[in-house]
Amino acid sequence: MMIKTHTRIYLFAGWILLIITSLMSCGKSNGANITEEKVSDSISTRLKPTYVTDTVKHDTDDPAIWINQEAPSKSLIIGTDKGGEAGDGGLFVFDLKGNLDTIKTVTGIQRPNNVDIAYGLEYVGNELDIAVTTERYTNKIRVFSLPEMKPIDKGGIPVFEGDTLKDPMGIALYTNPETKEIYAIVGRKSGPKNDYLWQYKLSVNDSGVVKGKLVRKFGQFSGVKEIEAIAVDNELGFVYYSDENVGVRKYYAHPDSSNTELALFATEGIKDDHEGISIYKKGDKTGYLILSDQQAGRFIVFPREGTLSDPHNHKKICAIPTMNLESDGNEVTSVAVNEEFQNGFFVAMSDDKTFQIYDWKDFQKVIDLAINENTEVQ
C-alpha cells in the first residue's frame, strides 16, 4: 500500500500531536493498554506493557524471540545483558510472562550486544534452532542450541579477521527461503564508510561444531556514530540497519546480490539515535517495520512493503510512545503464541535492566487509527 498524508503532517510536532490524539481515542473507545504521564510540561499518552521481565545483572540491550513450533505457549524471549564495562554478560532467557529461566540462562559471555534466532540449521543429520550473539571483547559470534541454550561453537566464531576495526555489536540471521542456508550479518562498534557489514555462512562440521565462512562485505556508513541494529526480512530478501543519527539503510540480504543501497529512510523526525529494528509480518509480503526512536521513548512504524509505486519507499505511518526507557533493541512476532497474545507480541529493551512485553493488539489499534484518521491509502 502507499501512504500519503493530507498536509505534510510528517513534521515532528504536528505528527506527535495527531498520534497522541489517536492514542487517547484508542484508549477510550477500544480499550488499549495506555497510561497518561507528565512529559515536558504536556500530557503524553504512552502504551503500557503487559509484562515486564525480571531484571538482569547489569544492562539489557537486545531481545530475540524463539517460537516453539510444537507448543507456542512455551516460546522463549532471549535477551542480552552486556555485563557492564567488565563484560560480565550473558543471554538471559524468559518465558512469555517475563519470568527468568535460570537453567537456560547463559552467563560468562564477554559483552554480548545483539542476539538473533534462526530455525532449521542442518546439524549432524538433524535440524536445530539456534540463537547467535556477538561477543565484543573476544571479537567473535557465539552460537547456542535452542531451546537448551547449549554452546555449539567450541568457544566462538572469529569475525572481522584481518581488519583493524572489529568489536562486533549488531547481528541478524538471514535464512535463504529456497536453500535454507543460514547466514550471520554482523556489524561493529566502528568501521569504514564502505563494507561496514560482513556476512558469514554458518555450517556444521562432522564434530557438530558450527563454523562461519566469510562470503560478503557490504554496507555504507555515514561515519557519524555507529551501526548496531540490524534486521533481515527472509521472505522479501532485504536487510535493514540503523545508521545512528542518519537513517535506516536497506540492501538485499542474499550474499550474491547487488551491494547497491536500495533505500535510506527515516532521515527526519528522530530525536537522536536510530536504534532497534524489527519486522511484524502479516503474510509473506505485508506488515510493518518498527524502529526505536531511542531518546524519544517511542517506536516509529513504517509499511514493510513500501508503497505500491516504489517498494523501497517506506513512509512513516505513525509513532507509538511506550514506557520503555532509552530503548535499544526490539523484536516482534505475529504468531499466536497463546490466548493472551493472539496476534503476537512486541518486546523491547528498557534502560532499567528489563525487557518490556506488549500485546500486539495495542500496537495495531494505534496503527489502524493513524491510517484511518490521518492518512489516505492508495
Coordinates of C-alpha atoms in Angstrom, one line a residue:
M1 CA 0.0 0.0 0.0
M2 CA 1.0 3.6 -0.4
I3 CA 0.6 6.0 2.5
K4 CA 0.1 9.7 1.7
T5 CA -0.6 12.5 4.3
H6 CA -3.1 15.3 3.8
T7 CA -1.0 18.3 4.8
R8 CA 2.6 17.3 5.3
I9 CA 1.9 16.1 8.8
Y10 CA 5.2 14.3 9.0
L11 CA 6.5 17.5 10.6
F12 CA 7.6 16.4 14.0
A13 CA 5.3 18.4 16.3
G14 CA 2.2 18.1 14.2
W15 CA 2.6 14.3 13.8
I16 CA 3.2 13.7 17.5
L17 CA 0.0 15.7 18.4
L18 CA -2.0 13.6 16.0
I19 CA -0.7 10.3 17.3
I20 CA -1.3 11.4 20.9
T21 CA -4.9 12.2 19.9
S22 CA -5.1 8.7 18.3
L23 CA -3.8 7.1 21.4
M24 CA -6.3 8.9 23.6
S25 CA -9.2 8.0 21.3
C26 CA -7.9 4.4 21.2
G27 CA -7.9 4.2 24.9
K28 CA -11.5 5.5 25.3
S29 CA -13.2 3.5 22.5
N30 CA -11.1 0.4 22.0
G31 CA -9.6 -0.3 25.4
A32 CA -5.9 -0.1 24.6
N33 CA -3.5 -0.6 27.4
I34 CA -2.4 3.0 27.9
T35 CA -1.4 5.4 30.7
E36 CA -1.0 9.2 30.9
E37 CA 2.0 10.9 32.5
K38 CA 3.6 14.3 32.6
V39 CA 6.3 14.7 30.0
S40 CA 7.9 18.1 29.1
D41 CA 5.1 20.1 30.6
S42 CA 2.5 18.4 28.5
I43 CA 0.4 15.3 28.9
S44 CA 1.7 12.3 26.9
T45 CA -0.1 9.1 26.4
R46 CA 2.1 6.0 26.4
L47 CA 1.3 2.3 25.9
K48 CA 1.8 0.2 29.0
P49 CA 3.5 -3.2 28.7
T50 CA 1.5 -6.3 29.5
Y51 CA 4.5 -7.8 31.3
V52 CA 8.0 -6.6 32.4
T53 CA 10.7 -9.2 32.7
D54 CA 12.7 -9.9 35.7
T55 CA 15.8 -7.8 35.9
V56 CA 19.2 -8.8 34.5
K57 CA 22.5 -8.3 36.4
H58 CA 24.0 -5.3 34.6
D59 CA 22.4 -3.7 31.5
T60 CA 20.0 -5.0 28.9
D61 CA 20.5 -4.3 25.2
D62 CA 18.7 -6.5 22.7
P63 CA 15.9 -9.2 22.7
A64 CA 15.1 -12.1 20.4
I65 CA 12.0 -14.3 20.3
W66 CA 12.2 -18.1 19.8
I67 CA 8.8 -19.7 18.7
N68 CA 8.3 -23.2 20.0
Q69 CA 6.6 -24.5 16.9
E70 CA 5.2 -27.6 18.7
A71 CA 4.0 -25.7 21.7
P72 CA 3.8 -22.0 21.0
S73 CA 2.9 -21.1 24.6
K74 CA 6.3 -22.4 25.6
S75 CA 8.1 -20.0 23.4
L76 CA 11.0 -18.0 24.8
I77 CA 12.4 -14.5 25.0
I78 CA 16.2 -14.3 24.9
G79 CA 17.8 -11.0 25.9
T80 CA 21.4 -9.8 26.1
D81 CA 23.0 -8.4 29.3
K82 CA 26.1 -6.6 28.1
G83 CA 27.7 -7.0 31.5
G84 CA 29.0 -3.5 32.1
E85 CA 32.5 -2.4 31.3
A86 CA 33.9 -5.6 32.8
G87 CA 31.9 -7.6 30.2
D88 CA 30.3 -9.9 32.7
G89 CA 27.5 -10.5 30.3
G90 CA 25.0 -13.2 29.3
L91 CA 22.0 -14.4 27.4
F92 CA 19.0 -14.2 29.8
V93 CA 16.0 -16.4 29.0
F94 CA 12.5 -15.6 29.9
D95 CA 9.0 -17.1 29.5
L96 CA 6.2 -15.1 27.9
K97 CA 5.3 -13.5 31.2
G98 CA 8.8 -12.3 31.7
N99 CA 9.9 -14.9 34.3
L100 CA 13.6 -15.7 34.3
D101 CA 14.6 -19.2 33.4
T102 CA 17.8 -19.7 35.4
I103 CA 18.5 -23.1 34.0
K104 CA 18.6 -21.9 30.3
T105 CA 20.2 -18.5 31.0
V106 CA 23.8 -18.4 29.8
T107 CA 26.4 -16.3 31.7
G108 CA 30.1 -15.6 31.2
I109 CA 29.8 -14.1 27.7
Q110 CA 32.2 -11.1 27.3
R111 CA 30.0 -8.2 26.4
P112 CA 27.3 -9.6 24.2
N113 CA 25.4 -6.8 22.3
N114 CA 22.7 -8.2 19.9
V115 CA 21.1 -11.6 19.5
D116 CA 19.1 -13.2 16.8
I117 CA 17.3 -16.5 16.1
A118 CA 17.3 -18.9 13.1
Y119 CA 15.4 -22.1 12.6
G120 CA 16.4 -25.4 10.9
L121 CA 20.2 -25.4 10.8
E122 CA 21.4 -28.7 9.4
Y123 CA 23.1 -30.3 12.3
V124 CA 24.6 -33.8 12.2
G125 CA 21.6 -35.4 10.4
N126 CA 19.0 -33.3 12.1
E127 CA 17.7 -29.8 12.1
L128 CA 18.4 -27.4 15.0
D129 CA 17.2 -23.9 16.0
I130 CA 19.9 -21.6 17.1
A131 CA 20.5 -18.3 19.0
V132 CA 23.5 -16.3 17.8
T133 CA 25.0 -13.3 19.7
T134 CA 28.0 -11.1 19.3
E135 CA 30.8 -11.2 21.9
R136 CA 32.5 -7.9 21.6
Y137 CA 35.5 -8.4 23.9
T138 CA 36.6 -11.6 22.1
N139 CA 35.8 -10.4 18.5
K140 CA 33.6 -13.5 18.0
I141 CA 30.0 -14.5 17.5
R142 CA 28.6 -17.2 19.8
V143 CA 26.1 -19.9 18.8
F144 CA 23.7 -21.8 21.1
S145 CA 21.2 -24.5 20.5
L146 CA 17.5 -23.9 21.2
P147 CA 15.7 -24.4 23.5
E148 CA 18.5 -25.9 25.6
M149 CA 20.8 -22.9 25.2
K150 CA 23.9 -25.1 24.9
P151 CA 27.1 -23.8 23.2
I152 CA 27.7 -25.5 19.8
D153 CA 30.6 -23.3 18.6
K154 CA 33.6 -24.5 20.6
G155 CA 34.2 -21.1 22.1
G156 CA 33.0 -18.9 19.2
I157 CA 33.5 -17.9 15.6
P158 CA 36.0 -15.1 14.9
V159 CA 34.8 -12.2 12.9
F160 CA 36.4 -9.2 11.1
E161 CA 39.7 -11.2 10.9
G162 CA 42.4 -9.2 9.2
D163 CA 40.7 -5.8 9.8
T164 CA 41.9 -3.4 12.4
L165 CA 38.3 -2.4 13.2
K166 CA 36.5 -5.2 15.0
D167 CA 34.4 -5.1 18.2
P168 CA 31.3 -6.9 16.9
M169 CA 28.0 -5.4 18.1
G170 CA 25.0 -5.9 15.8
I171 CA 23.9 -9.2 14.3
A172 CA 21.0 -10.5 12.2
L173 CA 20.5 -14.0 10.7
Y174 CA 19.3 -14.5 7.1
T175 CA 17.8 -17.8 6.1
N176 CA 17.6 -18.3 2.3
P177 CA 14.0 -19.4 1.7
E178 CA 15.0 -21.8 -1.1
T179 CA 18.2 -23.5 0.1
K180 CA 17.6 -23.0 3.9
E181 CA 21.2 -21.9 4.2
I182 CA 21.7 -19.6 7.2
Y183 CA 23.9 -16.5 7.2
A184 CA 25.0 -14.2 10.0
I185 CA 25.2 -10.5 9.1
V186 CA 27.5 -8.8 11.6
G187 CA 28.1 -5.1 12.4
R188 CA 30.7 -3.5 14.7
K189 CA 31.4 -0.6 17.1
S190 CA 33.2 1.4 14.4
G191 CA 34.1 0.7 10.8
P192 CA 34.8 2.1 7.4
K193 CA 32.4 4.1 5.3
N194 CA 32.1 1.2 2.9
D195 CA 31.8 -2.6 3.7
Y196 CA 30.8 -1.9 7.3
L197 CA 28.9 -5.2 7.5
W198 CA 30.4 -8.7 7.0
Q199 CA 28.3 -11.7 6.1
Y200 CA 29.1 -15.3 7.2
K201 CA 27.6 -18.6 6.0
L202 CA 27.0 -20.9 9.0
S203 CA 27.7 -24.6 8.7
V204 CA 28.4 -27.5 10.9
N205 CA 31.4 -29.8 10.7
D206 CA 31.5 -33.6 11.4
S207 CA 32.2 -32.9 15.1
G208 CA 29.0 -30.9 15.5
V209 CA 30.7 -27.5 15.7
V210 CA 29.2 -24.5 14.0
K211 CA 31.7 -22.6 11.8
G212 CA 31.4 -19.4 9.8
K213 CA 32.7 -18.6 6.3
L214 CA 33.0 -15.0 5.2
V215 CA 31.0 -14.6 2.0
R216 CA 30.4 -10.9 1.6
K217 CA 31.4 -7.4 2.7
F218 CA 28.8 -4.6 2.1
G219 CA 27.0 -1.6 3.6
Q220 CA 27.6 2.1 3.6
F221 CA 28.2 4.1 6.8
S222 CA 27.9 7.8 7.4
G223 CA 30.7 8.0 9.9
V224 CA 28.5 9.9 12.4
K225 CA 28.1 7.3 15.2
E226 CA 27.9 3.6 14.7
I227 CA 25.8 0.7 13.3
E228 CA 24.3 -1.7 15.8
A229 CA 20.6 -2.6 15.0
I230 CA 20.2 -5.0 12.0
A231 CA 17.1 -6.9 10.9
V232 CA 16.5 -9.3 8.0
D233 CA 13.3 -9.9 6.1
N234 CA 13.8 -13.5 4.9
E235 CA 10.7 -13.7 2.7
L236 CA 11.3 -10.4 0.8
G237 CA 15.1 -10.8 0.9
F238 CA 16.1 -7.5 2.4
V239 CA 18.4 -6.4 5.2
Y240 CA 17.8 -3.2 7.2
Y241 CA 20.3 -1.5 9.5
S242 CA 20.3 1.7 11.6
D243 CA 23.0 4.2 10.8
E244 CA 22.6 6.1 14.1
N245 CA 21.7 9.8 13.8
V246 CA 21.3 9.4 10.0
G247 CA 18.6 6.9 9.0
V248 CA 17.8 3.3 8.1
R249 CA 19.7 1.7 5.2
K250 CA 18.3 -1.1 3.1
Y251 CA 20.1 -3.7 1.0
Y252 CA 19.5 -7.2 -0.5
A253 CA 20.2 -9.9 2.0
H254 CA 21.5 -12.6 -0.4
P255 CA 25.3 -12.8 -0.5
D256 CA 25.4 -13.0 -4.3
S257 CA 23.1 -10.0 -4.8
S258 CA 24.0 -6.4 -5.7
N259 CA 25.7 -4.4 -3.0
T260 CA 23.8 -1.3 -4.1
E261 CA 21.9 0.5 -1.4
L262 CA 18.1 0.2 -2.1
A263 CA 16.9 2.9 0.3
L264 CA 17.8 5.3 3.0
F265 CA 14.7 6.3 5.0
A266 CA 13.7 7.6 8.5
T267 CA 16.1 10.5 7.9
E268 CA 13.8 13.1 9.7
G269 CA 11.8 13.3 12.9
I270 CA 14.1 11.1 15.0
K271 CA 15.3 12.8 18.2
D272 CA 18.8 11.3 18.3
D273 CA 19.7 7.7 17.8
H274 CA 18.1 5.3 15.3
E275 CA 18.2 2.0 17.2
G276 CA 16.4 -1.4 17.2
I277 CA 14.6 -2.6 14.1
S278 CA 12.0 -5.4 14.0
I279 CA 9.6 -6.7 11.4
Y280 CA 5.9 -7.6 12.0
K281 CA 4.8 -10.0 9.3
K282 CA 1.2 -10.1 8.3
G283 CA 2.0 -12.5 5.5
D284 CA 4.9 -13.2 3.1
K285 CA 4.9 -9.6 1.9
T286 CA 2.9 -7.3 4.1
G287 CA 3.3 -5.9 7.6
Y288 CA 5.3 -3.3 9.4
L289 CA 8.9 -2.2 10.1
I290 CA 9.3 -0.9 13.6
L291 CA 12.2 1.4 14.5
S292 CA 13.3 2.6 18.0
D293 CA 13.5 6.3 18.4
Q294 CA 15.7 5.8 21.4
Q295 CA 15.8 9.1 23.3
A296 CA 12.2 10.0 22.5
G297 CA 10.9 6.8 24.2
R298 CA 8.8 5.7 21.2
F299 CA 8.7 3.4 18.2
I300 CA 8.2 4.6 14.6
V301 CA 6.2 2.4 12.3
F302 CA 6.7 2.0 8.5
P303 CA 5.0 -0.2 6.0
R304 CA 7.0 -3.3 5.4
E305 CA 6.1 -3.4 1.7
G306 CA 6.8 0.3 0.9
T307 CA 4.4 2.0 -1.5
L308 CA 2.6 0.5 -4.5
S309 CA 4.7 2.5 -6.9
D310 CA 8.0 2.1 -5.0
P311 CA 8.6 -1.0 -2.7
H312 CA 11.6 0.8 -1.2
N313 CA 9.8 4.0 -0.3
H314 CA 9.0 3.3 3.4
K315 CA 6.9 6.3 4.5
K316 CA 6.2 6.7 8.2
I317 CA 2.8 5.6 9.4
C318 CA 2.8 6.6 13.0
A319 CA 4.8 7.0 16.2
I320 CA 3.9 4.9 19.3
P321 CA 5.1 6.2 22.7
T322 CA 5.7 3.5 25.3
M323 CA 7.0 3.1 28.8
N324 CA 10.5 1.9 27.7
L325 CA 13.5 4.0 28.8
E326 CA 16.2 4.6 26.2
S327 CA 15.3 1.5 24.2
D328 CA 18.0 -0.1 22.1
G329 CA 16.9 -3.4 20.7
N330 CA 13.4 -4.7 20.0
E331 CA 11.7 -7.8 18.4
V332 CA 8.2 -8.7 17.4
T333 CA 6.2 -11.8 16.2
S334 CA 2.8 -12.1 14.6
V335 CA 2.5 -15.8 15.8
A336 CA -0.5 -16.5 18.1
V337 CA 1.5 -17.9 21.0
N338 CA -1.3 -18.2 23.4
E339 CA -4.9 -16.9 24.1
E340 CA -3.4 -13.7 25.6
F341 CA -1.2 -12.8 22.6
Q342 CA -3.5 -14.0 19.8
N343 CA -1.9 -11.6 17.3
G344 CA 1.6 -11.9 18.6
F345 CA 3.6 -9.6 20.8
F346 CA 6.3 -6.9 20.8
V347 CA 9.3 -6.9 23.2
A348 CA 11.8 -4.1 23.7
M349 CA 14.8 -3.4 25.9
S350 CA 14.4 -0.8 28.6
D351 CA 17.3 1.0 30.4
D352 CA 16.2 -0.3 33.8
K353 CA 17.7 -3.8 33.4
T354 CA 14.5 -5.2 31.9
F355 CA 12.7 -6.0 28.7
Q356 CA 9.0 -4.9 28.3
I357 CA 6.4 -7.1 26.6
Y358 CA 3.5 -5.6 24.8
D359 CA 0.3 -7.2 23.3
W360 CA 0.5 -6.5 19.6
K361 CA -3.3 -5.7 19.6
D362 CA -2.5 -2.4 21.4
F363 CA 0.1 -1.5 18.8
Q364 CA -2.3 -2.4 16.0
K365 CA -5.1 -0.2 17.3
V366 CA -2.8 2.8 17.2
I367 CA -1.6 1.9 13.7
D368 CA -5.2 1.5 12.5
L369 CA -6.3 4.8 13.9
A370 CA -3.3 6.6 12.3
I371 CA -4.1 5.1 8.9
N372 CA -7.9 5.6 9.0
E373 CA -8.0 9.0 10.5
N374 CA -4.8 10.8 9.4
T375 CA -3.8 9.3 6.0
E376 CA -5.1 8.2 2.7
V377 CA -4.4 4.7 1.5
Q378 CA -4.0 4.3 -2.3

